[in-house]
PDB file of C-alpha atoms and ligand atoms in Angstrom:
ATOM      1  CA  MET A   5       0.338  -0.421   0.377  1.00 96.00           C
ATOM      2  CA  ALA A   6       1.214   3.461  -0.839  1.00 97.00           C
ATOM      3  CA  ILE A   7       0.321   6.681  -0.553  1.00 98.00           C
ATOM      4  CA  THR A   8       1.049   9.911  -1.373  1.00 98.00           C
ATOM      5  CA  LEU A   9       1.130  12.678   1.112  1.00 98.00           C
ATOM      6  CA  THR A  10       0.095  16.565  -0.858  1.00 98.00           C
ATOM      7  CA  GLY A  11      -0.428  20.071  -1.081  1.00 98.00           C
ATOM      8  CA  GLY A  12       1.268  23.478  -0.485  1.00 97.00           C
ATOM      9  CA  MET A  13       1.256  26.204   1.445  1.00 95.00           C
ATOM     10  CA  ALA A  14       0.169  28.538  -1.085  1.00 96.00           C
ATOM     11  CA  GLU A  15      -3.408  27.465  -1.862  1.00 96.00           C
ATOM     12  CA  TYR A  16      -4.676  25.816   1.970  1.00 96.00           C
ATOM     13  CA  ASP A  17      -4.806  22.518   0.346  1.00 97.00           C
ATOM     14  CA  TRP A  18      -2.849  19.609   1.559  1.00 98.00           C
ATOM     15  CA  GLY A  19      -4.218  16.375   0.753  1.00 98.00           C
ATOM     16  CA  ILE A  20      -3.589  12.823  -0.241  1.00 98.00           C
ATOM     17  CA  ASP A  21      -3.131  11.920  -3.178  1.00 97.00           C
ATOM     18  CA  GLY A  22      -3.685  14.893  -4.957  1.00 97.00           C
ATOM     19  CA  ARG A  23      -7.638  14.508  -2.954  1.00 97.00           C
ATOM     20  CA  ARG A  24      -8.972  16.495   0.106  1.00 97.00           C
ATOM     21  CA  PHE A  25     -10.434  14.112   2.905  1.00 98.00           C
ATOM     22  CA  ASP A  26     -14.420  14.955   2.763  1.00 97.00           C
ATOM     23  CA  MET A  27     -15.675  14.942   5.059  1.00 94.00           C
ATOM     24  CA  ASN A  28     -19.225  14.045   3.329  1.00 97.00           C
ATOM     25  CA  GLN A  29     -17.846  11.664   1.849  1.00 97.00           C
ATOM     26  CA  PRO A  30     -15.335   9.550   3.632  1.00 96.00           C
ATOM     27  CA  LEU A  31     -14.740   6.568   3.021  1.00 96.00           C
ATOM     28  CA  ASP A  32     -13.903   8.740  -1.105  1.00 95.00           C
ATOM     29  CA  GLY A  33     -10.459   7.174  -2.017  1.00 95.00           C
ATOM     30  CA  ALA A  34     -10.010   5.370   1.085  1.00 97.00           C
ATOM     31  CA  HIS A  35      -7.489   2.162   1.022  1.00 97.00           C
ATOM     32  CA  GLU A  36      -8.316  -1.489   1.770  1.00 97.00           C
ATOM     33  CA  ILE A  37      -6.366  -3.849   3.138  1.00 98.00           C
ATOM     34  CA  ARG A  38      -7.024  -7.309   3.677  1.00 98.00           C
ATOM     35  CA  GLU A  39      -7.026  -8.926   7.791  1.00 98.00           C
ATOM     36  CA  GLY A  40      -4.505 -10.939   8.639  1.00 97.00           C
ATOM     37  CA  GLU A  41      -1.768  -9.671   6.105  1.00 97.00           C
ATOM     38  CA  ARG A  42       1.147  -7.787   7.084  1.00 97.00           C
ATOM     39  CA  VAL A  43       0.960  -4.704   5.322  1.00 98.00           C
ATOM     40  CA  ARG A  44       4.570  -3.212   3.879  1.00 98.00           C
ATOM     41  CA  PHE A  45       3.145   0.764   3.829  1.00 98.00           C
ATOM     42  CA  THR A  46       4.817   3.341   1.490  1.00 98.00           C
ATOM     43  CA  ILE A  47       4.110   7.343   2.747  1.00 98.00           C
ATOM     44  CA  THR A  48       5.454   9.122   0.004  1.00 98.00           C
ATOM     45  CA  ASN A  49       5.867  12.815   1.055  1.00 98.00           C
ATOM     46  CA  ASP A  50       5.431  14.947  -1.861  1.00 98.00           C
ATOM     47  CA  THR A  51       5.790  18.798  -0.417  1.00 98.00           C
ATOM     48  CA  GLU A  52       8.003  21.293   0.430  1.00 98.00           C
ATOM     49  CA  MET A  53       7.352  20.958   5.013  1.00 98.00           C
ATOM     50  CA  TRP A  54       6.866  17.890   6.786  1.00 98.00           C
ATOM     51  CA  HIS A  55       4.496  15.940   8.210  1.00 98.00           C
ATOM     52  CA  PRO A  56       4.043  13.850  11.291  1.00 98.00           C
ATOM     53  CA  PHE A  57       2.198  10.963  10.156  1.00 98.00           C
ATOM     54  CA  HIS A  58      -0.338   8.967  12.854  1.00 98.00           C
ATOM     55  CA  LEU A  59      -1.731   6.518  11.673  1.00 98.00           C
ATOM     56  CA  HIS A  60      -4.736   4.662  14.638  1.00 98.00           C
ATOM     57  CA  GLY A  61      -5.613   1.561  15.082  1.00 98.00           C
ATOM     58  CA  HIS A  62      -2.010  -0.205  14.723  1.00 98.00           C
ATOM     59  CA  THR A  63       1.338   0.377  15.549  1.00 98.00           C
ATOM     60  CA  TYR A  64       3.756  -0.530  13.169  1.00 98.00           C
ATOM     61  CA  GLN A  65       8.199  -0.601  12.882  1.00 98.00           C
ATOM     62  CA  HIS A  66       9.431   1.111  10.183  1.00 98.00           C
ATOM     63  CA  GLU A  67      11.479  -1.307   7.289  1.00 97.00           C
ATOM     64  CA  GLY A  68      14.275  -2.592   8.403  1.00 93.00           C
ATOM     65  CA  GLY A  69      13.357  -3.017  12.375  1.00 94.00           C
ATOM     66  CA  GLY A  70      12.992  -0.515  15.363  1.00 96.00           C
ATOM     67  CA  PRO A  71      10.594   0.997  18.059  1.00 98.00           C
ATOM     68  CA  ARG A  72       6.816   0.308  17.700  1.00 98.00           C
ATOM     69  CA  LYS A  73       5.202   3.394  16.777  1.00 98.00           C
ATOM     70  CA  ASP A  74       2.182   5.358  15.326  1.00 98.00           C
ATOM     71  CA  THR A  75       4.046   8.446  14.500  1.00 98.00           C
ATOM     72  CA  SER A  76       6.551   9.598  12.606  1.00 98.00           C
ATOM     73  CA  ILE A  77       8.251  12.638  10.882  1.00 98.00           C
ATOM     74  CA  ILE A  78       8.395  12.371   7.030  1.00 98.00           C
ATOM     75  CA  LEU A  79      10.500  14.854   5.637  1.00 98.00           C
ATOM     76  CA  PRO A  80      10.008  17.152   2.385  1.00 98.00           C
ATOM     77  CA  LYS A  81      10.692  15.040  -0.288  1.00 98.00           C
ATOM     78  CA  GLN A  82      11.641  12.144   1.111  1.00 98.00           C
ATOM     79  CA  ALA A  83       9.875   8.727   1.386  1.00 98.00           C
ATOM     80  CA  LEU A  84       8.966   6.380   4.528  1.00 98.00           C
ATOM     81  CA  THR A  85       8.133   2.644   4.722  1.00 98.00           C
ATOM     82  CA  VAL A  86       6.866   1.040   7.791  1.00 98.00           C
ATOM     83  CA  ASP A  87       5.353  -2.602   8.175  1.00 98.00           C
ATOM     84  CA  PHE A  88       2.428  -3.521  10.590  1.00 98.00           C
ATOM     85  CA  ASP A  89       0.039  -6.502  10.989  1.00 98.00           C
ATOM     86  CA  ALA A  90      -3.130  -6.204   9.906  1.00 98.00           C
ATOM     87  CA  ASP A  91      -4.747  -7.497  12.967  1.00 98.00           C
ATOM     88  CA  ASN A  92      -7.647  -5.175  13.999  1.00 98.00           C
ATOM     89  CA  PRO A  93     -10.390  -5.094  11.440  1.00 98.00           C
ATOM     90  CA  GLY A  94     -12.649  -1.799  11.513  1.00 98.00           C
ATOM     91  CA  LEU A  95     -12.011   2.056   9.021  1.00 98.00           C
ATOM     92  CA  TRP A  96      -8.849   3.672  10.016  1.00 98.00           C
ATOM     93  CA  VAL A  97      -8.032   7.543   9.463  1.00 97.00           C
ATOM     94  CA  ALA A  98      -4.576   8.013   8.936  1.00 98.00           C
ATOM     95  CA  HIS A  99      -3.290  11.553   9.047  1.00 98.00           C
ATOM     96  CA  CYS A 100      -1.032  14.659   9.420  1.00 98.00           C
ATOM     97  CA  HIS A 101      -0.546  15.091  13.203  1.00 98.00           C
ATOM     98  CA  ASN A 102      -1.547  18.934  12.442  1.00 97.00           C
ATOM     99  CA  ILE A 103      -4.555  19.424  12.827  1.00 96.00           C
ATOM    100  CA  TYR A 104      -5.015  21.881  10.342  1.00 96.00           C
ATOM    101  CA  HIS A 105      -3.154  19.809   8.172  1.00 98.00           C
ATOM    102  CA  ALA A 106      -5.641  16.971   8.748  1.00 98.00           C
ATOM    103  CA  GLU A 107      -8.470  19.309   8.816  1.00 96.00           C
ATOM    104  CA  THR A 108      -8.371  20.824   5.588  1.00 96.00           C
ATOM    105  CA  GLY A 109      -7.958  17.720   3.954  1.00 98.00           C
ATOM    106  CA  MET A 110      -4.486  15.748   4.601  1.00 98.00           C
ATOM    107  CA  THR A 111      -6.473  12.856   5.561  1.00 98.00           C
ATOM    108  CA  THR A 112      -7.603   9.489   5.158  1.00 98.00           C
ATOM    109  CA  VAL A 113      -8.727   5.968   5.703  1.00 98.00           C
ATOM    110  CA  ILE A 114      -7.566   1.897   5.554  1.00 98.00           C
ATOM    111  CA  GLY A 115      -9.902  -0.216   7.100  1.00 98.00           C
ATOM    112  CA  TYR A 116     -10.925  -4.191   6.465  1.00 98.00           C
ATOM    113  CA  ARG A 117     -13.282  -5.948   7.747  1.00 94.00           C
ATOM    114  CA  ALA A 118     -13.300  -9.487   9.941  1.00 90.00           C
TER     115      ALA A 118
HETATM  116 CU1  LIG B  21       1.023  17.963   8.249  1.00 53.98          CU
END
């Protein structure tokens, strides 16, 4: 699974994969995974600003190991790959933890059923 953080200060159009999260259509642009799978998840930051990216419902490890985390800073024009187990079915938001970015649209849903 892969997503790209998009948008910028000029337009204040923070989003994911070029779209802004729509509270009225929260599953538009959602990412489906499967229960029980080990998910390799790459987050690419295509913006000029760093973002503290946060995943709900799971903890992950950065590729290659290290501590379990649920938030990671992703620097401008860099990518981060993490691994987690899909062991908590539901609809989970993943978003920039700068809440003004999340509210503007840098939010998505990752979901799966039991
Ligand atoms: Cu942000």
